[in-house]
Amino acid sequence: MYCYIPEPSEPTDTIPPVLSTRFQPEATSFAQMTTIGVGGRAAEVIETDSEADFIAAISAADKAGKPLLVIGGGSNILAADSEFSGVVVRYTKSDITTLEEDSCGGARMRVAAGTPWDEVVVYAISHGWMGMEALSGIPGSAGAAPVQNIGAYGQEVAGVIAAVRTYDRETAAQRTLFLSDLELGYRNSLLKKSMTEGKWGPSPRWIVLSVDFHLRRATLSAPIRYRQLAAELQVEEGERVPAAQVRAAVLKLRRQKGMVLSADDRDTYSLGSFFTNPVLREEEAQKLPPEAPRYPLREEAAVNQIGGEAPIIPGWQKTSAAWLIAHAGYQAGYALPGPAAISTKHSLALTNRGGATAAQIMQLAEEIRAGVRNKYGVELVPEPVLVGFNH
């Protein structure tokens, strides 16, 4: 079979990325390092754009027995108000390299862990590669993407990851983890699971150095699989449209929900969705009210071709955390005038209205969890990494 192998393509359009972090220069506290803007001081903060220095800082912290927190954009970390006694390491190397591009095998790119995530999406779209367009506007860095298996609007990063190059803190050596190694699930991975294993938290055993992505060459998007996005695009679910149009629609929807960072919008001083959508056995899902949303649970890591549809996992369903929260009495804007309150735009985001403490954010989260538990018997699971809290 003959495959045409073109020269690496140049970007077809100039697409600006959106803000991915609020990390302040020479930051010393989590209030200066996270998108929600709360949290206490860190005993030591190291920032570097050198991979060798990044690994050296991690190794030194581990040898000294100090708690280690590797931070990217700070968009998924809620740190307590007390001082973090360990070392915070931030890797800022931003680099995207096209590894290969052909009409049969698709395109592969290698992305340094410190690269802002939205720049990765822009790179893919502007080069005519599909599979990331619905992940537009998500704050944070590329290194965090496989840890959380980030997803939005019917896409998950599991569908385009080929391999993750890591520093293994157990062996003090570099190790490449392939898609089959990563155990990617709904907002979960082998990396994330290791955070709760003995000495590793609050960072994983395997620290991401770079990520390889494998995408199909196509200017049209992957099939639209999210009802709200299809409605915004005025197409039927399953149709494909130009990827740039999907990006524009996703950014519009995210801005309407306060999910694109903006210095002028207090609703964006959050950690995005604070709770994951509950995954329930079918018999548990049937106990919810008939009007409660129910979605199939898909195994994204089982996709065996670029752009293929993930198979449904039988016996399981997802429901909407936002729906449960709102119908348990915690509507958008709950707890205003603040300083910690639910976003005025979306019931799934907990926000710092100005001057909030981490304790106040956590108190609001626990109130919501208790309310949903009491009304629906469902235990909401926080999505952010919790640092310095007993949980």
XYZ file of C-alpha atoms in Angstrom:
391
model
C 0.000 0.000 0.000
C 1.421 3.346 -1.055
C 1.212 6.293 1.324
C 1.980 9.834 0.356
C 4.422 11.343 2.843
C 4.283 15.136 2.611
C 6.613 17.695 4.038
C 5.559 18.703 7.568
C 2.678 21.106 7.118
C 2.811 24.728 8.096
C -0.029 26.246 10.104
C -2.944 27.141 7.844
C -4.299 29.927 10.027
C -3.189 32.107 12.881
C -5.244 30.921 15.850
C -4.508 32.630 19.159
C -4.316 30.419 22.256
C -6.203 31.433 25.393
C -4.777 32.091 28.852
C -3.680 28.840 30.539
C -2.407 29.961 33.951
C -2.325 32.759 36.511
C 1.076 31.754 37.875
C 2.804 34.919 39.055
C 6.541 35.579 38.666
C 8.587 34.623 41.729
C 5.492 33.123 43.358
C 5.848 31.893 46.926
C 2.253 30.937 47.780
C -0.448 28.822 46.200
C -2.606 31.926 46.042
C -0.079 33.136 43.434
C 0.322 29.791 41.691
C -3.237 28.564 41.142
C -6.142 29.696 38.998
C -8.457 29.855 42.026
C -6.032 32.125 43.884
C -6.121 30.576 47.360
C -3.664 28.648 49.522
C -0.716 29.161 51.819
C 3.013 29.555 51.330
C 5.354 26.901 50.039
C 8.626 26.364 51.873
C 10.522 26.185 48.575
C 9.565 26.953 44.977
C 11.802 25.979 42.053
C 10.995 27.081 38.512
C 13.035 25.881 35.546
C 12.851 25.435 31.784
C 15.677 22.887 31.774
C 14.711 19.209 31.777
C 17.981 18.286 33.491
C 17.376 20.824 36.248
C 13.746 19.694 36.544
C 14.808 16.100 37.126
C 17.574 17.204 39.504
C 15.103 19.182 41.633
C 12.746 16.204 41.861
C 15.594 13.850 42.718
C 16.972 16.188 45.400
C 13.561 16.523 47.065
C 13.070 12.752 47.087
C 16.546 12.097 48.477
C 15.922 14.652 51.234
C 12.575 13.060 52.072
C 10.693 16.286 51.381
C 7.105 16.312 50.102
C 7.109 17.095 46.367
C 4.508 18.907 44.321
C 5.085 19.332 40.602
C 2.886 22.128 39.322
C 2.025 23.269 35.816
C -0.690 25.856 35.288
C -2.107 25.448 38.787
C -5.588 24.890 37.386
C -6.315 21.693 39.282
C -4.786 22.200 42.735
C -6.521 23.252 45.946
C -3.871 23.771 48.625
C -4.612 24.408 52.284
C -3.969 27.774 53.914
C -1.184 26.343 56.076
C 2.388 26.277 54.775
C 3.397 23.432 52.473
C 6.589 22.120 54.044
C 7.928 20.530 50.887
C 9.229 21.589 47.498
C 7.096 22.944 44.653
C 8.714 22.408 41.263
C 7.412 24.052 38.113
C 8.674 22.998 34.682
C 8.209 25.770 32.140
C 9.826 24.292 29.023
C 7.401 24.892 26.154
C 8.110 23.020 22.946
C 6.103 21.206 20.262
C 7.866 19.115 17.619
C 6.292 17.337 14.650
C 7.723 13.810 14.614
C 6.008 12.517 11.489
C 3.135 13.255 9.157
C 1.760 11.084 6.373
C -1.566 10.276 4.804
C -1.774 6.719 6.189
C -0.225 6.856 9.642
C -1.457 10.316 10.535
C 0.605 12.837 12.433
C 2.663 12.537 15.601
C 3.928 15.374 17.725
C 6.048 15.496 20.869
C 5.148 18.103 23.463
C 7.255 19.204 26.425
C 5.354 18.886 29.713
C 5.542 22.613 30.443
C 3.761 23.629 27.241
C 0.442 25.423 27.887
C -2.297 22.993 26.915
C -4.253 25.328 24.667
C -1.133 25.932 22.575
C -1.069 22.193 21.882
C -4.661 22.296 20.643
C -3.931 25.323 18.461
C -0.885 23.580 16.963
C -2.946 20.538 16.021
C -5.817 22.498 14.478
C -3.587 24.894 12.560
C -1.618 21.983 11.068
C -4.793 20.230 9.924
C -4.877 17.419 12.490
C -8.068 16.294 14.177
C -8.858 14.889 17.591
C -8.152 17.740 20.028
C -10.481 20.494 18.891
C -13.121 19.902 21.597
C -10.396 20.196 24.263
C -9.893 23.877 23.460
C -9.677 26.389 26.284
C -8.799 23.967 29.083
C -6.240 25.695 31.336
C -3.071 24.033 32.565
C -0.066 22.379 30.942
C 0.461 19.423 28.624
C 2.138 17.441 31.387
C -1.064 17.412 33.428
C -3.237 16.191 30.542
C -2.492 12.443 30.837
C -2.534 12.514 34.647
C -6.182 13.563 34.729
C -7.067 12.186 31.298
C -8.593 15.581 30.597
C -11.785 15.664 28.593
C -14.599 17.927 27.467
C -17.465 18.046 24.985
C -17.214 14.408 23.979
C -13.425 14.111 23.659
C -10.779 12.782 26.036
C -7.037 13.102 25.651
C -6.856 9.291 25.901
C -8.053 9.215 22.301
C -4.880 10.880 20.980
C -2.081 9.912 23.395
C 0.593 7.577 22.023
C 3.202 7.622 24.797
C 4.350 9.575 27.841
C 8.025 9.981 28.693
C 8.453 10.191 32.455
C 10.959 10.364 35.278
C 10.295 7.367 37.519
C 10.916 8.416 41.121
C 11.076 4.789 42.235
C 14.006 3.868 39.992
C 15.438 7.393 39.547
C 15.479 6.801 35.781
C 13.543 7.894 32.728
C 10.807 5.558 31.516
C 8.421 5.726 28.589
C 4.857 4.662 29.312
C 2.793 3.703 26.278
C -0.964 4.063 25.969
C -1.491 0.476 27.097
C 0.543 1.167 30.256
C -1.309 4.294 31.348
C -4.595 2.714 32.524
C -6.509 5.753 31.313
C -10.087 5.990 32.520
C -12.598 8.700 33.251
C -10.472 11.484 34.824
C -8.023 8.849 35.969
C -4.737 7.179 35.054
C -1.904 5.072 36.421
C -0.132 8.357 37.158
C -2.992 9.757 39.210
C -3.510 6.496 41.093
C 0.121 6.540 42.227
C -0.434 9.829 44.092
C -2.180 7.953 46.873
C 0.462 5.247 47.148
C 2.551 5.777 50.264
C 5.378 8.244 49.797
C 4.483 9.604 46.373
C 1.743 12.168 47.032
C 0.868 14.848 46.277
C 2.670 14.198 42.968
C 2.736 10.926 41.008
C 5.493 8.367 41.108
C 5.978 9.017 37.378
C 6.595 12.700 36.572
C 5.742 13.658 32.994
C 8.603 15.060 30.908
C 6.949 14.996 27.488
C 3.911 13.543 25.740
C 3.638 12.047 22.252
C 0.303 12.514 20.500
C -0.981 10.640 17.445
C -3.693 12.319 15.374
C -5.370 11.884 12.008
C -4.620 14.354 9.243
C -7.973 16.034 8.605
C -9.218 19.600 8.604
C -12.675 18.388 9.631
C -13.260 17.603 13.283
C -13.796 14.234 14.840
C -17.522 13.321 14.878
C -19.406 15.595 17.255
C -20.509 13.465 20.204
C -21.824 16.045 22.665
C -25.395 17.259 22.370
C -24.793 20.838 23.561
C -21.863 21.273 21.185
C -23.863 19.868 18.264
C -26.666 22.320 19.038
C -24.227 25.243 19.135
C -22.815 24.172 15.764
C -26.334 23.532 14.410
C -25.461 20.017 13.277
C -26.588 16.522 14.184
C -24.568 14.441 16.605
C -22.070 12.362 14.652
C -21.504 15.002 11.956
C -18.103 16.543 11.258
C -17.348 20.219 10.690
C -14.138 22.242 10.256
C -12.054 21.843 13.399
C -11.584 25.594 13.754
C -15.381 25.974 13.969
C -15.499 23.391 16.745
C -12.821 25.311 18.636
C -14.758 28.574 18.299
C -17.979 26.919 19.487
C -16.246 25.233 22.430
C -14.624 28.485 23.530
C -17.987 30.237 23.308
C -19.634 27.576 25.467
C -16.772 27.593 27.961
C -16.892 31.389 28.284
C -20.621 31.227 28.906
C -19.826 28.880 31.805
C -16.901 30.937 33.133
C -14.478 28.192 32.104
C -11.999 30.310 30.107
C -9.595 32.280 32.294
C -10.199 36.026 32.380
C -8.785 38.589 34.787
C -12.061 40.534 34.641
C -14.418 37.647 35.450
C -14.456 36.370 39.043
C -16.356 33.293 37.870
C -13.097 32.155 36.256
C -11.225 32.240 39.586
C -11.927 28.568 40.035
C -10.508 25.123 39.373
C -12.967 24.412 36.592
C -15.306 21.551 37.378
C -14.779 20.884 41.087
C -16.427 17.446 41.028
C -16.240 14.634 38.511
C -19.426 13.283 37.016
C -20.430 10.284 39.158
C -19.864 6.874 37.596
C -22.594 4.507 38.759
C -23.607 0.943 38.216
C -26.764 0.776 36.120
C -28.844 -0.339 39.097
C -27.590 2.658 41.091
C -28.312 5.029 38.222
C -31.885 3.731 38.027
C -32.496 4.981 41.570
C -32.061 8.571 40.419
C -35.103 10.585 39.297
C -36.158 9.770 35.717
C -35.175 13.255 34.556
C -31.598 12.935 35.827
C -29.112 12.789 32.938
C -27.539 9.460 32.115
C -24.648 8.895 29.735
C -22.810 5.770 28.621
C -19.359 5.235 30.083
C -16.810 4.769 27.300
C -13.358 3.208 27.379
C -11.387 5.846 25.484
C -8.084 4.003 25.875
C -9.520 1.053 23.909
C -9.849 2.994 20.642
C -7.865 0.989 18.083
C -7.693 3.551 15.285
C -7.146 7.284 15.116
C -10.476 9.037 15.471
C -12.332 5.825 16.229
C -15.275 5.699 18.606
C -14.569 4.389 22.081
C -16.550 1.300 23.057
C -19.211 1.519 25.748
C -18.414 -0.172 29.051
C -21.460 -2.338 29.826
C -23.163 -2.141 33.195
C -22.039 1.391 33.998
C -23.413 4.881 33.442
C -22.363 8.436 34.159
C -24.660 11.101 35.492
C -24.243 14.860 35.694
C -22.654 16.268 38.854
C -23.888 19.716 37.845
C -27.485 18.450 37.643
C -27.273 16.741 41.039
C -25.781 19.837 42.667
C -28.346 22.234 41.214
C -31.302 19.972 42.038
C -30.040 19.424 45.572
C -30.502 23.150 46.163
C -27.094 24.542 45.214
C -27.847 26.691 42.214
C -25.428 28.910 40.305
C -24.516 31.839 42.552
C -25.131 29.901 45.771
C -23.352 31.428 48.817
C -22.949 34.858 47.249
C -21.906 37.515 48.149
C -19.033 35.230 48.908
C -16.121 35.196 49.400
C -16.399 31.508 48.400
C -19.411 30.789 46.224
C -20.671 28.710 43.335
C -20.072 30.386 39.979
C -22.931 32.554 38.732
C -22.633 30.752 35.391
C -22.202 27.081 36.269
C -23.108 25.045 39.333
C -20.041 22.814 39.031
C -17.435 25.544 39.625
C -16.530 26.802 43.097
C -15.093 30.295 42.927
C -13.000 32.757 44.867
C -14.960 36.005 44.706
C -12.004 37.893 46.200
C -10.267 37.225 49.496
C -11.510 33.671 49.958
C -9.429 31.154 51.865
C -8.844 27.545 50.934
C -10.737 26.536 54.064
C -13.799 28.464 52.876
C -13.647 26.804 49.445
C -13.374 23.383 51.078
C -16.205 24.147 53.511
C -18.466 25.002 50.587
C -17.401 21.822 48.781
C -18.205 19.673 51.815
C -21.595 21.349 52.219
C -22.449 20.533 48.599
C -21.215 16.949 48.914
C -23.344 16.406 52.025
C -26.410 17.893 50.347
C -26.108 15.668 47.262
C -25.386 12.620 49.415
C -28.443 13.239 51.589
C -30.812 13.830 48.674
C -29.601 11.339 46.070
C -27.302 8.917 47.903
C -24.468 9.768 45.513
C -20.977 10.594 46.752
C -19.393 13.403 44.746
C -15.651 13.050 44.179
C -13.512 16.210 44.028
C -11.575 16.532 40.778
C -8.717 18.807 41.953
C -5.607 17.542 43.698
C -6.085 18.389 47.395
C -2.868 19.447 49.135
C -2.692 19.746 52.918
C -6.223 18.517 53.611
C -7.219 15.351 55.415
C -9.244 13.449 52.821
